[in-house]
Short mmCIF file of C-alpha atoms in Angstrom, two decimals:
data_model
loop_
_atom_site.label_atom_id
_atom_site.label_comp_id
_atom_site.label_asym_id
_atom_site.label_seq_id
_atom_site.Cartn_x
_atom_site.Cartn_y
_atom_site.Cartn_z
CA MET R 1150 275.47 79.92 -53.10
CA LEU R 1151 275.02 81.62 -49.87
CA ARG R 1152 273.11 84.37 -51.56
CA ARG R 1153 270.85 81.75 -53.06
CA SER R 1154 270.42 80.13 -49.73
CA VAL R 1155 269.48 83.43 -48.10
CA LEU R 1156 267.00 84.29 -50.94
CA SER R 1157 265.40 80.93 -50.66
CA ILE R 1158 265.06 81.30 -46.84
CA ALA R 1159 263.38 84.69 -47.31
CA VAL R 1160 260.87 83.61 -50.05
CA ALA R 1161 260.07 80.58 -47.77
CA VAL R 1162 259.51 82.91 -44.65
CA LEU R 1163 257.36 85.04 -46.89
CA LEU R 1164 255.29 81.99 -48.15
CA VAL R 1165 254.88 80.74 -44.76
CA ALA R 1166 253.81 84.02 -43.36
CA ALA R 1167 251.33 84.64 -46.27
CA GLY R 1168 249.99 81.11 -46.17
CA GLY R 1169 249.25 81.36 -42.49
CA THR R 1170 247.53 84.69 -42.97
CA LEU R 1171 245.44 83.18 -45.93
CA ALA R 1172 244.53 80.08 -43.86
CA HIS R 1173 243.42 82.27 -41.08
CA ALA R 1174 241.17 84.47 -43.37
CA TRP R 1175 239.31 81.45 -44.77
CA TRP R 1176 238.21 80.04 -41.44
CA ARG R 1177 234.68 80.95 -40.60
CA VAL R 1178 231.72 79.89 -38.31
CA SER R 1179 228.09 79.76 -39.18
CA GLN R 1180 225.12 79.18 -37.26
CA PRO R 1181 221.67 78.69 -39.02
CA ALA R 1182 218.87 80.70 -37.71
CA ALA R 1183 215.69 79.08 -36.55
CA ASP R 1184 213.07 77.92 -39.23
CA VAL R 1185 210.45 80.56 -39.96
CA ALA R 1186 207.18 79.88 -41.78
CA LEU R 1187 206.14 82.31 -44.42
CA GLN R 1188 202.81 82.30 -46.09
CA THR R 1189 201.52 84.45 -49.02
CA SER R 1190 198.44 86.53 -49.01
CA ASP R 1191 195.47 85.76 -51.12
CA PHE R 1192 195.12 87.78 -54.42
CA ARG R 1193 191.75 86.96 -56.21
CA VAL R 1194 189.74 89.11 -58.70
CA HIS R 1195 186.07 88.63 -59.00
CA ALA R 1196 184.31 89.82 -62.09
CA GLN R 1197 180.51 89.85 -62.40
CA TRP R 1198 178.24 91.21 -65.08
CA ASN R 1199 175.72 93.82 -63.81
CA GLU R 1200 174.35 93.94 -67.21
CA GLU R 1201 175.43 91.38 -69.65
CA PRO R 1202 176.08 92.14 -73.21
CA THR R 1203 173.24 91.50 -75.72
CA LEU R 1204 174.95 91.16 -79.10
CA THR R 1205 171.80 90.51 -81.06
CA ASN R 1206 169.93 92.37 -83.57
CA LEU R 1207 172.97 94.55 -84.55
CA PHE R 1208 173.07 96.40 -87.66
CA PRO R 1209 176.37 97.71 -89.28
CA GLY R 1210 177.54 100.65 -87.22
CA ASP R 1211 175.56 99.68 -84.00
CA ALA R 1212 177.13 99.44 -80.58
CA ARG R 1213 175.89 97.71 -77.39
CA THR R 1214 177.27 98.22 -73.86
CA ALA R 1215 177.62 95.84 -70.85
CA THR R 1216 178.66 96.60 -67.44
CA ALA R 1217 180.40 94.71 -64.82
CA GLN R 1218 181.61 95.03 -61.21
CA VAL R 1219 185.43 94.04 -60.45
CA SER R 1220 186.88 93.43 -57.09
CA LEU R 1221 189.85 92.12 -55.38
CA ASP R 1222 190.11 89.93 -52.38
CA SER R 1223 193.62 91.29 -51.24
CA ALA R 1224 195.17 93.99 -49.04
CA ALA R 1225 197.63 94.69 -52.04
CA GLN R 1226 197.29 97.75 -54.29
CA TRP R 1227 196.27 96.70 -57.61
CA GLN R 1228 195.59 97.70 -61.26
CA TYR R 1229 193.70 95.80 -63.85
CA ARG R 1230 193.12 95.37 -67.56
CA VAL R 1231 190.26 94.04 -69.63
CA ASP R 1232 190.45 91.97 -72.75
CA TYR R 1233 188.06 90.12 -74.82
CA ALA R 1234 188.14 87.38 -77.43
CA SER R 1235 185.42 86.57 -79.78
CA SER R 1236 184.64 83.74 -82.26
CA GLY R 1237 182.02 82.88 -84.86
CA PRO R 1238 181.02 84.44 -88.27
CA LEU R 1239 180.52 87.99 -86.67
CA ALA R 1240 183.73 87.99 -84.71
CA PRO R 1241 185.77 89.55 -87.49
CA TYR R 1242 183.55 92.61 -87.66
CA LEU R 1243 183.10 93.04 -83.88
CA THR R 1244 185.39 95.61 -82.05
CA ALA R 1245 185.41 96.37 -78.41
CA VAL R 1246 186.63 99.25 -76.08
CA TRP R 1247 186.34 99.60 -72.20
CA PHE R 1248 185.89 102.39 -69.61
CA PRO R 1249 186.71 102.46 -65.99
CA ASN R 1250 183.08 103.33 -65.34
CA THR R 1251 179.53 102.33 -65.83
CA GLN R 1252 178.55 105.24 -68.16
CA CYS R 1253 180.98 104.26 -70.90
CA SER R 1254 182.23 108.01 -70.70
CA GLY R 1255 185.38 109.56 -70.96
CA THR R 1256 188.28 108.26 -73.00
CA PRO R 1257 187.91 104.69 -74.00
CA HIS R 1258 190.84 102.15 -73.19
CA ALA R 1259 191.74 99.67 -76.05
CA MET R 1260 191.25 96.10 -75.07
CA GLY R 1261 194.37 94.82 -73.20
CA GLN R 1262 195.27 98.16 -71.89
CA THR R 1263 195.77 98.62 -68.10
CA ASN R 1264 193.80 101.21 -66.32
CA PRO R 1265 196.32 103.59 -65.17
CA ALA R 1266 194.50 104.22 -61.69
CA LEU R 1267 196.11 102.58 -58.71
CA LEU R 1268 193.49 100.82 -56.43
CA THR R 1269 193.82 100.14 -52.87
CA GLY R 1270 193.21 96.62 -51.72
CA GLY R 1271 189.78 95.23 -51.07
CA THR R 1272 188.12 97.80 -53.20
CA ALA R 1273 185.69 97.28 -56.00
CA THR R 1274 185.42 99.08 -59.39
CA GLU R 1275 183.00 99.07 -62.24
CA ILE R 1276 183.61 98.89 -66.09
CA CYS R 1277 181.65 99.34 -69.11
CA VAL R 1278 182.59 97.49 -72.38
CA ARG R 1279 181.31 98.80 -75.71
CA PHE R 1280 180.95 96.36 -78.70
CA SER R 1281 180.60 97.77 -81.99
CA LEU R 1282 179.83 96.15 -85.43
CA SER R 1283 181.84 97.36 -88.28
CA ASN R 1284 179.98 99.58 -90.98
CA THR R 1285 181.61 97.21 -93.37
CA ALA R 1286 180.07 94.12 -92.18
CA PRO R 1287 178.83 92.23 -95.22
CA SER R 1288 175.16 91.19 -95.43
CA ARG R 1289 176.09 87.43 -95.47
CA VAL R 1290 176.71 87.78 -91.80
CA GLN R 1291 173.14 88.87 -91.08
CA GLY R 1292 171.71 86.87 -88.15
CA THR R 1293 174.92 85.05 -87.40
CA PRO R 1294 176.27 84.97 -83.92
CA ALA R 1295 179.51 85.92 -82.21
CA ASP R 1296 180.56 84.16 -78.85
CA VAL R 1297 182.41 86.67 -76.82
CA THR R 1298 184.58 86.24 -73.70
CA VAL R 1299 185.58 89.15 -71.66
CA THR R 1300 188.60 88.76 -69.31
CA VAL R 1301 189.67 90.96 -66.46
CA THR R 1302 193.23 90.66 -65.04
CA ALA R 1303 194.40 92.11 -61.87
CA GLU R 1304 198.09 92.85 -61.10
CA GLN R 1305 199.57 93.65 -57.81
CA ARG R 1306 201.42 97.03 -57.66
CA ARG R 1307 203.79 98.46 -54.95
#
């Protein structure tokens, strides 16, 4: 019995000592920092045609080009991509590629592909878009229109 009592006292002393340490370890003090106003910077892309696309009087296999200037109102580094959508009877036979210059020279980029060049904030660049009418366009689409929308999307890079 004495052995049991001594063991119980030893366990109780250990539990009290450990509990006191744990209680001490859980205490903390905090002080909130003063409020700070954060504001994001502007990030706006502008695209304007220098030469609008004229997709009239196209014959199968013909191509037309258009050029535009793209600029960014931001100090951030950026990249951009060009995409397009078309509708109308001629749309299924119309394809487009773009170039990061006004001459439509060099390797063409597929629509939706990001320009690999990293641009500094506040800069402007020019693009060329080449629209082509498929060689397989049927004669029934002669004289029909295609409404085309070109979209430039800028993305911030670090």
